[in-house]
């Protein structure tokens, strides 16, 4: 233990922020005027900190074994300096761990299990999420087209970017897989005039979107179903499909089957926009330093990230042709910091909301977990441990004469100009659609 404390004391002196550590017996290491202080009540958590296992330290904070004093931004600046190794190049990710990870992936991604895992996260409390998301409750990476944008405007820019990449046209049949709280579904219907179908396995989100559809008078051409993507029964394929922040829940072992299912749901010649988190490392099954285990236990059970190269492999194997890929990684770092700052500004309100859903112990644990998750994820995207890719793909129709160029075999024009230079379309019956109600 003395050796570990000596290592820890040395690391504290090299951090970019002033940090103090109080040992279980009361001794204090580090700066006296610390910006962030960790007070340890558990010796094993102290060993984890000295070993650079910051995910385990996070778990100890959630469980009340370590008390945190200071801001999330200060804590994350310290955490990056306390790592003993790069979490995407963890030396313990041997081949046999990858085999075990794949076997586990096969086992935990059945339809009922995926529903339980998604509901664990998304059905925590609608009111809780509303405290720190934008007014449309877009729970995915925003697009800061202009660096001066607020989070709300950047989320609208992201919704419109997706619609423009898909070249949505009035009357087209549009499918949103993992529709969340309905922002993209309603944006596409109101601004681009599509006939929109959304699916989700979150009961809370399903109920919320149904209310929005009714309130906005869109029941004739917008609908949402409570079902898994594997259960969706479509009368005919859709013209365009979007999947936003959903394929992270699919599982490595099921990814080829996922894209094959999406291909079958997509009309030949149609476009798919797959927007999701990807791994920063090529081979690691999850983030090292205990961070992957933290996310699995407290935030996203069953969640798995693949490197962009692996996603493209599975997409191609399913018969989908990737035509454009864009990495929005720094945009997600900024999005997550906006969420984190909003939650930090509303901690007492957040605790009261969670208390209304469950008991004090569980509410406090959930709040501590989300504080660490949002700020830790922001750090991860800044450092490149994770990325965010929008992958645009087509279902080739086999007709050499379809499309704007010979051999296009799809609605994709094989130029990017249309994404950025065309004027936004508005097909709403209301010339100035109001923001979606919370």
C-alpha positions as MATLAB code, in Angstrom:
seq = 'XXXXXXXXXXXXXXXXXXXXXXXXXXXXXXXXXXXXXXXXXXXXXXXXXXXXXXXXXXXXXXXXXXXXXXXXXXXXXXXXXXXXXXXXXXXXXXXXXXXXXXXXXXXXXXXXXXXXXXXXXXXXXXXXXXXXXXXXXXXXXXXXXXXXXXXXXXXXXXXXXXXXXXXXXXXXXXXXXXXXXXXXXXXXXXXXXXXXXXXXXXXXXXXXXXXXXXXXXXXXXXXXXXXXXXXXXXXXXXXXXXXXXXXXXXXXXXXXXXXXXXXXXXXXXXXXXXXXXXXXXXXXXXXXXXXXXXXXXXXXXXXXXXXXXXXXXXXXXXXXXXXXXXXXXXXXXXXXXXXXXXXXXXXXXXXXXXXXXXXXXXXXXXXXXXXXXXXXXXXXXXXXXXXXXXXXXXXXXXXXXXXXXXXXXXXXXXXXXXXXXXXXXXXXXXXXXXXXXX';
ca = [
       0.000    0.000    0.000;
       2.864    2.414    0.790;
       4.237    1.878   -2.709;
       0.861    2.613   -4.279;
       0.434    5.745   -2.162;
       3.861    6.931   -3.263;
       2.845    6.445   -6.919;
      -0.442    8.245   -6.292;
       1.226   11.185   -4.586;
       3.564   11.550   -7.535;
       0.708   11.558  -10.011;
      -1.238   14.145   -8.036;
       1.675   16.540   -8.425;
       1.601   16.261  -12.229;
      -2.134   16.785  -12.790;
      -3.403   19.819  -14.743;
      -5.745   20.687  -11.864;
      -5.177   20.824   -8.124;
      -6.467   17.619   -6.572;
      -6.518   16.218   -3.040;
      -7.140   12.678   -1.818;
      -8.199   11.948    1.743;
      -7.337    8.455    2.935;
      -9.750    6.375    5.059;
      -7.677    7.107    8.173;
      -7.832   10.870    7.571;
      -4.406   11.534    6.042;
      -4.556   13.850    3.031;
      -2.442   13.748   -0.117;
      -2.123   16.387   -2.817;
      -2.942   20.073   -2.923;
      -4.234   21.956    0.105;
      -6.254   24.403   -1.997;
      -7.653   21.646   -4.234;
     -10.160   22.246   -7.015;
     -11.383   18.680   -6.563;
     -11.177   16.382   -3.531;
     -11.919   12.683   -3.208;
     -12.561   11.426    0.323;
     -12.061    7.656    0.490;
     -13.910    5.421    2.908;
     -12.775    2.221    1.186;
      -9.195    0.971    0.799;
      -9.886   -1.017   -2.393;
     -11.180    2.116   -4.092;
      -7.928    3.803   -3.135;
      -5.976    0.943   -4.705;
      -8.055    1.369   -7.868;
      -7.186    5.073   -8.025;
      -3.480    4.416   -7.572;
      -3.686    1.740  -10.299;
      -5.384    4.077  -12.753;
      -8.667    2.114  -12.702;
     -10.818    5.231  -12.825;
     -13.940    3.290  -13.749;
     -13.724    1.434  -10.441;
     -13.258    4.734   -8.639;
     -16.386    5.973  -10.381;
     -18.283    2.915   -9.168;
     -17.070    3.600   -5.629;
     -18.370    7.182   -5.898;
     -21.764    5.894   -7.056;
     -21.899    3.409   -4.176;
     -21.013    6.070   -1.609;
     -17.582    4.627   -0.780;
     -15.861    7.775   -2.041;
     -17.169   11.311   -1.517;
     -16.590   13.841   -4.275;
     -16.089   17.563   -3.772;
     -15.575   19.787   -6.797;
     -16.844   20.285  -10.314;
     -17.247   17.592  -12.961;
     -14.935   19.490  -15.303;
     -12.177   19.582  -12.698;
     -12.668   15.914  -11.882;
     -12.403   14.879  -15.544;
      -9.267   16.950  -16.064;
      -7.763   15.051  -13.138;
      -9.066   11.672  -14.280;
      -7.282   11.897  -17.641;
      -4.001   12.429  -15.828;
      -4.548    9.543  -13.419;
      -4.850    6.898  -16.124;
      -2.050    4.358  -16.125;
      -2.567    3.453  -19.800;
      -4.571    4.364  -22.873;
      -8.061    2.868  -22.323;
      -8.454    1.961  -26.020;
      -5.132    0.112  -26.044;
      -5.615   -1.847  -22.847;
      -3.025   -4.643  -22.848;
      -5.488   -6.980  -21.161;
      -7.706   -7.154  -24.251;
      -6.280  -10.475  -25.420;
      -7.833  -12.563  -28.188;
      -9.581  -14.839  -25.715;
     -11.296  -11.852  -24.108;
     -12.652  -10.936  -27.531;
     -13.954  -14.490  -27.957;
     -15.659  -14.302  -24.557;
     -17.078  -10.881  -25.408;
     -18.593  -12.198  -28.622;
     -20.100  -15.198  -26.833;
     -21.599  -12.895  -24.240;
     -22.904  -10.619  -26.997;
     -24.737  -13.545  -28.540;
     -26.315  -14.409  -25.202;
     -27.483  -10.985  -23.996;
     -29.098   -9.584  -27.149;
     -32.379  -11.427  -27.419;
     -35.501   -9.367  -28.081;
     -36.762   -9.517  -24.443;
     -33.304   -8.873  -22.979;
     -32.650   -5.897  -25.247;
     -36.008   -4.406  -24.243;
     -35.141   -4.731  -20.545;
     -31.710   -3.205  -21.095;
     -33.056   -0.227  -23.038;
     -35.839    0.366  -20.509;
     -33.256    0.285  -17.685;
     -31.763    3.456  -19.143;
     -34.441    5.333  -21.060;
     -37.341    4.684  -18.691;
     -35.523    6.070  -15.669;
     -37.624    9.270  -15.665;
     -38.805   11.521  -18.489;
     -38.772   14.504  -16.143;
     -35.150   13.790  -15.204;
     -34.011   13.833  -18.829;
     -36.051   16.969  -19.508;
     -33.940   18.855  -16.941;
     -30.748   18.657  -18.988;
     -31.694   17.854  -22.590;
     -32.796   20.505  -25.105;
     -36.532   21.328  -25.452;
     -36.957   18.671  -28.175;
     -35.289   16.060  -25.948;
     -32.809   15.011  -28.609;
     -30.667   12.449  -26.792;
     -27.857   12.119  -29.335;
     -24.939   14.120  -30.720;
     -25.786   17.664  -31.807;
     -24.313   19.322  -34.898;
     -22.648   22.672  -34.174;
     -22.652   23.892  -37.756;
     -21.887   27.341  -36.356;
     -19.638   27.370  -33.247;
     -21.839   30.056  -31.666;
     -24.931   27.826  -31.701;
     -26.775   26.968  -28.525;
     -27.406   23.298  -27.842;
     -31.059   23.680  -28.886;
     -30.126   25.210  -32.255;
     -27.373   22.633  -32.791;
     -29.839   19.810  -32.202;
     -32.197   21.296  -34.771;
     -29.233   21.551  -37.158;
     -28.515   17.846  -36.576;
     -32.114   16.849  -37.279;
     -32.070   18.841  -40.488;
     -28.665   17.468  -41.509;
     -30.035   13.927  -41.257;
     -33.109   14.805  -43.301;
     -30.991   16.497  -45.957;
     -28.514   13.632  -46.175;
     -31.462   11.290  -46.724;
     -32.894   13.629  -49.387;
     -36.338   13.320  -47.816;
     -39.152   14.244  -50.184;
     -42.872   14.910  -49.547;
     -44.900   11.715  -49.458;
     -41.957    9.347  -48.964;
     -42.281    6.567  -46.408;
     -39.711    7.230  -43.685;
     -38.716    4.883  -40.847;
     -36.973    6.054  -37.665;
     -35.480    3.072  -35.797;
     -35.115    3.987  -32.144;
     -37.266    7.113  -32.304;
     -36.466    8.390  -28.814;
     -38.750   11.205  -27.720;
     -39.844   11.806  -31.307;
     -37.792   14.824  -32.381;
     -36.514   13.443  -35.707;
     -39.811   11.729  -36.486;
     -41.799   14.944  -36.157;
     -39.121   17.151  -37.712;
     -39.109   14.971  -40.844;
     -42.910   15.012  -41.040;
     -43.378   18.739  -40.429;
     -40.428   20.096  -42.417;
     -40.105   17.506  -45.183;
     -43.651   16.209  -45.580;
     -42.877   12.510  -45.211;
     -45.153    9.731  -43.996;
     -43.237    8.805  -40.855;
     -43.083    5.652  -38.746;
     -41.031    5.376  -35.577;
     -40.250    2.388  -33.391;
     -38.935    2.169  -29.844;
     -38.778   -0.388  -27.040;
     -38.968    2.322  -24.347;
     -42.462    2.476  -22.831;
     -41.957    6.031  -21.590;
     -40.771    7.306  -24.948;
     -43.558    5.514  -26.807;
     -46.212    7.153  -24.633;
     -44.568   10.578  -24.971;
     -44.363   10.418  -28.774;
     -47.974    9.293  -29.057;
     -49.015   12.374  -27.090;
     -46.947   14.641  -29.356;
     -48.444   13.149  -32.511;
     -51.967   13.719  -31.223;
     -51.201   17.227  -29.958;
     -49.776   18.295  -33.307;
     -52.562   16.772  -35.391;
     -50.253   14.379  -37.229;
     -52.047   11.115  -36.589;
     -52.797   10.668  -40.280;
     -49.167   10.456  -41.383;
     -47.033    9.900  -38.274;
     -47.114    6.868  -36.018;
     -44.931    5.215  -33.403;
     -44.857    1.529  -32.496;
     -43.618   -0.133  -29.319;
     -41.536   -2.905  -30.837;
     -38.025   -4.172  -31.498;
     -36.553   -3.638  -34.961;
     -36.645   -7.426  -35.420;
     -40.394   -7.462  -34.792;
     -41.464   -4.667  -37.125;
     -44.008   -5.817  -39.707;
     -44.045   -3.421  -42.673;
     -46.586   -3.642  -45.491;
     -43.840   -2.659  -47.921;
     -40.246   -1.378  -47.693;
     -39.583    2.218  -46.679;
     -38.088    4.798  -49.027;
     -35.684    6.155  -46.394;
     -34.522    4.863  -43.011;
     -32.726    6.559  -40.117;
     -31.249    4.901  -37.055;
     -29.978    7.438  -34.521;
     -28.277    6.480  -31.270;
     -29.730    2.986  -31.443;
     -27.240    0.569  -32.976;
     -25.005    0.827  -29.875;
     -27.568   -1.480  -28.233;
     -27.529   -4.093  -31.012;
     -24.419   -6.016  -29.978;
     -21.294   -6.988  -31.916;
     -22.540  -10.521  -32.562;
     -25.856   -9.281  -33.974;
     -24.589   -6.393  -36.100;
     -24.594   -8.204  -39.462;
     -28.135   -9.428  -38.808;
     -29.160   -5.904  -37.791;
     -27.991   -4.386  -41.071;
     -29.558   -7.252  -43.007;
     -32.877   -6.495  -41.305;
     -32.536   -2.796  -42.107;
     -31.745   -3.648  -45.739;
     -34.944   -5.694  -45.969;
     -36.911   -2.756  -44.546;
     -35.408   -0.372  -47.131;
     -36.749   -0.066  -50.658;
     -34.179   -0.884  -53.384;
     -32.536    2.398  -54.306;
     -33.379    3.896  -50.889;
     -31.059    5.537  -48.370;
     -30.096    4.635  -44.795;
     -28.550    7.100  -42.340;
     -26.958    5.256  -39.410;
     -25.885    7.698  -36.685;
     -24.157    6.205  -33.670;
     -21.239    5.957  -31.281;
     -18.233    3.981  -32.475;
     -15.175    2.703  -30.637;
     -11.915    4.625  -30.726;
      -9.885    1.425  -30.630;
      -9.891   -1.136  -33.399;
      -9.837   -4.322  -31.329;
     -10.972   -3.553  -27.769;
     -14.352   -4.986  -26.796;
     -14.912   -2.081  -24.387;
     -13.006    0.798  -22.815;
     -10.288   -0.232  -20.392;
      -9.370    1.204  -16.987;
     -12.729   -0.045  -15.683;
     -14.705    2.523  -17.666;
     -16.481   -0.016  -19.847;
     -17.528   -1.963  -16.759;
     -18.897    1.233  -15.190;
     -21.081    1.974  -18.220;
     -22.282   -1.633  -18.332;
     -23.264   -1.659  -14.660;
     -24.812    1.751  -14.165;
     -25.790    3.245  -17.524;
     -26.093    1.037  -20.615;
     -26.273   -2.668  -19.767;
     -25.624   -4.657  -22.922;
     -24.234   -1.691  -24.822;
     -21.367   -2.476  -27.206;
     -19.255   -0.239  -29.424;
     -17.583   -1.224  -32.689;
     -14.845    0.572  -34.551;
     -16.055    2.311  -37.716;
     -14.147   -0.216  -39.835;
     -16.059   -3.103  -38.247;
     -19.374   -1.312  -38.784;
     -18.583   -0.793  -42.458;
     -17.667   -4.467  -42.773;
     -20.998   -5.604  -41.330;
     -22.906   -3.040  -43.372;
     -21.290   -4.233  -46.612;
     -21.789   -7.873  -45.685;
     -25.521   -7.153  -45.394;
     -25.645   -5.772  -48.928;
     -25.643   -2.065  -48.095;
     -23.229    0.231  -49.919;
     -21.685    3.009  -47.847;
     -21.711    6.228  -49.879;
     -20.715    8.799  -47.259;
     -19.259    8.725  -43.738;
     -18.780   11.706  -41.432;
     -17.106   11.744  -38.022;
     -18.763   14.180  -35.580;
     -16.658   13.213  -32.545;
     -15.868   16.730  -31.200;
     -19.512   17.698  -31.685;
     -20.483   14.980  -29.221;
     -17.915   16.153  -26.685;
     -19.488   19.608  -26.765;
     -23.000   18.118  -26.617;
     -22.138   16.058  -23.555;
     -20.537   18.978  -21.766;
     -23.710   20.977  -22.408;
     -25.763   18.149  -20.891;
     -23.349   17.802  -17.971;
     -23.351   21.530  -17.218;
     -27.166   21.608  -17.379;
     -27.437   18.695  -14.941;
     -24.881   20.253  -12.581;
     -26.964   23.435  -12.554;
     -30.077   21.480  -11.549;
     -28.777   18.880   -9.091;
     -31.380   19.451   -6.392;
     -34.239   19.454   -8.884;
     -32.832   16.273  -10.421;
     -32.653   14.600   -7.024;
     -36.252   15.523   -6.242;
     -37.410   14.153   -9.611;
     -35.593   10.873   -9.019;
     -36.880   10.688   -5.443;
     -40.405   10.808   -6.838;
     -39.602    7.699   -8.886;
     -37.741    5.652   -6.287;
     -36.238    5.681   -2.783;
     -33.477    8.017   -1.538;
     -30.626    5.507   -1.880;
     -31.419    4.578   -5.467;
     -32.098    8.205   -6.424;
     -28.747    9.345   -5.054;
     -26.909    6.504   -6.785;
     -28.579    7.252  -10.112;
     -27.738   10.944   -9.850;
     -24.080   10.256   -9.010;
     -23.881    7.750  -11.870;
     -25.290   10.169  -14.447;
     -23.042   13.003  -13.321;
     -20.011   10.787  -13.897;
     -21.390    9.275  -17.104;
     -22.079   12.593  -18.847;
     -18.806   14.248  -17.884;
     -16.793   11.070  -18.398;
     -18.278   10.565  -21.851;
     -17.452   14.164  -22.763;
     -13.858   13.449  -21.776;
     -13.878   10.235  -23.799;
     -14.999   11.984  -26.980;
     -12.511   14.796  -26.507;
      -9.676   12.296  -26.113;
     -10.749   10.112  -29.036;
     -11.547    7.054  -26.922;
     -14.923    7.046  -28.679;
     -16.219    8.604  -31.884;
     -19.550    9.441  -33.494;
     -20.098    8.460  -37.102;
     -22.928    9.251  -39.473;
     -22.844    6.587  -42.172;
     -25.002    7.077  -45.232;
     -25.661    3.883  -47.182;
     -27.818    2.751  -50.077;
     -29.677   -0.419  -50.916;
     -28.569   -0.780  -54.561;
     -31.509   -1.490  -56.861;
     -29.442   -3.258  -59.549;
     -30.716   -0.941  -62.284;
     -27.802    0.687  -64.108;
     -30.114    3.402  -65.429;
     -31.588    4.620  -62.148;
     -30.211    7.648  -60.358;
     -28.492   10.774  -61.623;
     -25.411    8.941  -62.929;
     -25.097    5.658  -64.766;
     -24.568    2.918  -62.225;
     -25.777    4.965  -59.241;
     -28.471    2.328  -58.589;
     -29.995    4.552  -55.920;
     -31.347    7.969  -54.990;
     -27.876    9.088  -53.948;
     -26.425   11.635  -56.438;
     -22.792   10.759  -55.632;
     -21.986   14.375  -54.824;
     -22.173   16.081  -51.441;
     -23.317   19.489  -52.664;
     -26.982   18.789  -52.028;
     -26.364   18.310  -48.311;
     -24.942   21.767  -47.756;
     -26.203   24.088  -50.509;
     -29.894   23.334  -50.991;
     -32.405   25.521  -49.173;
     -34.239   23.754  -46.325;
     -37.606   22.334  -47.259;
     -40.736   23.153  -45.261;
     -43.824   21.055  -45.789;
     -45.599   21.842  -42.562;
     -49.257   22.800  -42.614;
     -48.112   25.465  -40.177;
     -45.728   27.847  -41.945;
     -43.811   28.328  -38.696;
     -43.898   25.040  -36.794;
     -43.746   25.630  -33.072;
     -41.109   23.912  -30.930;
     -42.216   20.501  -29.745;
     -43.733   20.644  -26.259;
     -41.816   19.101  -23.385;
];
